[in-house]
PDB file of C-alpha atoms in Angstrom:
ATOM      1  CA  UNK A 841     -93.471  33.933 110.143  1.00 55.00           C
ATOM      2  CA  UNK A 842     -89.960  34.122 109.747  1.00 68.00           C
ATOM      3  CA  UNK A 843     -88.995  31.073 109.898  1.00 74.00           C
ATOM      4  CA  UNK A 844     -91.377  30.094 106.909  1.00 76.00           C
ATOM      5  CA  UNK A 845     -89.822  33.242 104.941  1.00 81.00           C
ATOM      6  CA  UNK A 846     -86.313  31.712 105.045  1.00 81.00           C
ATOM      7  CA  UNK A 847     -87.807  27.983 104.302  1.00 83.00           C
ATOM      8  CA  UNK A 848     -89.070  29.648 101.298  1.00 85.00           C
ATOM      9  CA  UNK A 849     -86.277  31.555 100.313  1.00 84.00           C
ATOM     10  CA  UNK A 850     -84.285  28.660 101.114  1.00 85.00           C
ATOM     11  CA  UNK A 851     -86.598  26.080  98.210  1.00 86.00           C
ATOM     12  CA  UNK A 852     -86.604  28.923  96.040  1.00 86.00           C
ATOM     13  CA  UNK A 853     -82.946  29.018  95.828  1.00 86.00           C
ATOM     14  CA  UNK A 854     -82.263  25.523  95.353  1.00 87.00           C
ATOM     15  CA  UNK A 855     -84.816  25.451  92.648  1.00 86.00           C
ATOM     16  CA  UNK A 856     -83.252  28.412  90.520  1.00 84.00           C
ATOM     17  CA  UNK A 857     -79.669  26.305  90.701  1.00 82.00           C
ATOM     18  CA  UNK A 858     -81.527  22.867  89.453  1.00 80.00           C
ATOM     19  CA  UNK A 859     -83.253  25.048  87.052  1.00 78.00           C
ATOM     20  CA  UNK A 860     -80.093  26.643  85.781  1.00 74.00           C
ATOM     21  CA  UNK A 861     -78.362  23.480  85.778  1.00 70.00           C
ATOM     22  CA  UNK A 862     -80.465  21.822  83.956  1.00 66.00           C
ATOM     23  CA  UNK A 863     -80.178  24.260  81.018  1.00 63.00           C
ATOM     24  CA  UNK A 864     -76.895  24.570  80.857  1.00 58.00           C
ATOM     25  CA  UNK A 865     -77.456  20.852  79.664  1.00 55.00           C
ATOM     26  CA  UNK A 866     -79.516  21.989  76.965  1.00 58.00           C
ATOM     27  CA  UNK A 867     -77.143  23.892  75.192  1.00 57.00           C
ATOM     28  CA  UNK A 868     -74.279  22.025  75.386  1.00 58.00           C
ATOM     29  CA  UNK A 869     -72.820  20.662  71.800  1.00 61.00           C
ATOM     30  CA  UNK A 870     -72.379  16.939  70.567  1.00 70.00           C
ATOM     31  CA  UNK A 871     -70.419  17.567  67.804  1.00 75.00           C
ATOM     32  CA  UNK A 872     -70.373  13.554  66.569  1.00 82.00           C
ATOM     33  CA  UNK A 873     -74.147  13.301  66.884  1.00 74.00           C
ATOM     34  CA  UNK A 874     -74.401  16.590  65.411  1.00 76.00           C
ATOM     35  CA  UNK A 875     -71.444  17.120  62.680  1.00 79.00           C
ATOM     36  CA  UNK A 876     -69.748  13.598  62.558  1.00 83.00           C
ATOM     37  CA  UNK A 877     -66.859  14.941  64.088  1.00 88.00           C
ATOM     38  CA  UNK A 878     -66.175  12.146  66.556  1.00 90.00           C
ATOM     39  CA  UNK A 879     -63.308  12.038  69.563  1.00 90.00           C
ATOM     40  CA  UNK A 880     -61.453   8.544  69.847  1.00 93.00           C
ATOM     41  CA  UNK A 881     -62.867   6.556  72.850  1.00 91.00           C
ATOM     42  CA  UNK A 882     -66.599   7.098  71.838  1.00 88.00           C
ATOM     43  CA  UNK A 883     -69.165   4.370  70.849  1.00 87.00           C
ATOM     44  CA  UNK A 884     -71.889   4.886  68.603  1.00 85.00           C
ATOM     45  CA  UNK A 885     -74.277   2.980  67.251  1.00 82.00           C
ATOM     46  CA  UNK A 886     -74.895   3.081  63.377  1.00 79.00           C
ATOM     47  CA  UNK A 887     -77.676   0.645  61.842  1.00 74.00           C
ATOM     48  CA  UNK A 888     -77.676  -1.325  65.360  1.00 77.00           C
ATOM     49  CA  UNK A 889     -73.966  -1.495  65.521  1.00 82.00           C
ATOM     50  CA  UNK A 890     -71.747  -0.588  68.172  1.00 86.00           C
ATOM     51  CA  UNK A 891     -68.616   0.683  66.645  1.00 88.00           C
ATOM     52  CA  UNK A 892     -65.558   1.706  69.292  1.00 91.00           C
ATOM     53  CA  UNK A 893     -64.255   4.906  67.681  1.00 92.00           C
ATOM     54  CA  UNK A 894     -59.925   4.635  66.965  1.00 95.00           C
ATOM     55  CA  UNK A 895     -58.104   5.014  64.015  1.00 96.00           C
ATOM     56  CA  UNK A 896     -58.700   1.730  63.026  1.00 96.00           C
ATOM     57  CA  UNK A 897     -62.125   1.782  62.869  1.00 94.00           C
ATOM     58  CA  UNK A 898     -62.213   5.223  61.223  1.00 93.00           C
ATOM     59  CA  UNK A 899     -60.302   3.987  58.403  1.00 93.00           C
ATOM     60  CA  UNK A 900     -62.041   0.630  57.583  1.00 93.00           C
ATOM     61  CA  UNK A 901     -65.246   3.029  57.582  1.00 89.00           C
ATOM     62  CA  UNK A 902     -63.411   4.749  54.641  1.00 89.00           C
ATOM     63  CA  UNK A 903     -63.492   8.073  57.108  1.00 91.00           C
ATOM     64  CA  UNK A 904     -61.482  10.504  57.668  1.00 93.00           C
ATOM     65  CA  UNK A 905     -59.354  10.321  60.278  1.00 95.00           C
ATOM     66  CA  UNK A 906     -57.356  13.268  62.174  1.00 95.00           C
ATOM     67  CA  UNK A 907     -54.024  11.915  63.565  1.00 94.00           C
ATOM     68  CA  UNK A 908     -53.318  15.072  66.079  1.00 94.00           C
ATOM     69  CA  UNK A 909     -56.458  16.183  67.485  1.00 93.00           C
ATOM     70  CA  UNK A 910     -57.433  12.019  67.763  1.00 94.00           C
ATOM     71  CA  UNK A 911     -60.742  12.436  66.283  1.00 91.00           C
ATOM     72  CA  UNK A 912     -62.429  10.642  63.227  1.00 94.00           C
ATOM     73  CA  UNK A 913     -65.077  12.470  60.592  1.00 92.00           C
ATOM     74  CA  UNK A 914     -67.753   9.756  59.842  1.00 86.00           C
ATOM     75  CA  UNK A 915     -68.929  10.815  56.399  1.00 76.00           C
ATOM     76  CA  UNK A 916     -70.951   8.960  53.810  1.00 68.00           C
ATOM     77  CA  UNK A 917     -73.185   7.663  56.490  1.00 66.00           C
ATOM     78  CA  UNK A 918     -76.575   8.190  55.378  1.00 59.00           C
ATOM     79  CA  UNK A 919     -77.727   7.981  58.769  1.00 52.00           C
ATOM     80  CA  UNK A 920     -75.396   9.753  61.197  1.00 51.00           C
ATOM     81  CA  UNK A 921     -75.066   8.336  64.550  1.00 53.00           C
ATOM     82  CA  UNK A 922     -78.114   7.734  66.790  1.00 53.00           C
ATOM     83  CA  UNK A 923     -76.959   7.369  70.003  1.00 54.00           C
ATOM     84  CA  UNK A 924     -73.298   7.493  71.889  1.00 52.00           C
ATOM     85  CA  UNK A 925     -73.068   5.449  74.449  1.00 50.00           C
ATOM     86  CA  UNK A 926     -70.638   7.016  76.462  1.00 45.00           C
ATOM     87  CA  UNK A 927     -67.072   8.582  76.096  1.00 42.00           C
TER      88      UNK A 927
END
């Protein structure tokens, strides 16, 4: 009887911290999918293009782009970015 107490205990644990963990996950921020604030090194897709996000890509969008925090503002998209495809 004990034994199947801890065994319990033990699952019931486990599943709290997967539980948790998994909504920590959905609170967590995008700010380029979300704002258009995107960090250099990212690649989104806009209109089924891939587009690497740098400085030089930023400007030839005609976006701002923010020299000392390395990020670029996508603006005058009318649809912001779908998907990022990693960082």
């Amino acid at each position: 009887m004990k034994n199947k107490s801890k065994i319990f205990i033990y699952i019931l644990l486990i599943s709290m911290i997967l539980f948790l963990k998994n909504m920590s996950n959905l609170f967590k921020s995008d700010y380029c999918l979300e704002d258009g604030d995107c960090k250099a090194g990212r690649i989104i897709i806009i209109n089924n293009k891939e587009i690497l996000i740098d400085k030089n890509s930023c400007i030839e969008n005609n976006w701002d782009w923010y020299e000392k925090s390395q990020y670029c503002k996508i603006k005058n998209v009318k649809f912001h970015p779908k998907e990022i495809i990693y960082e």
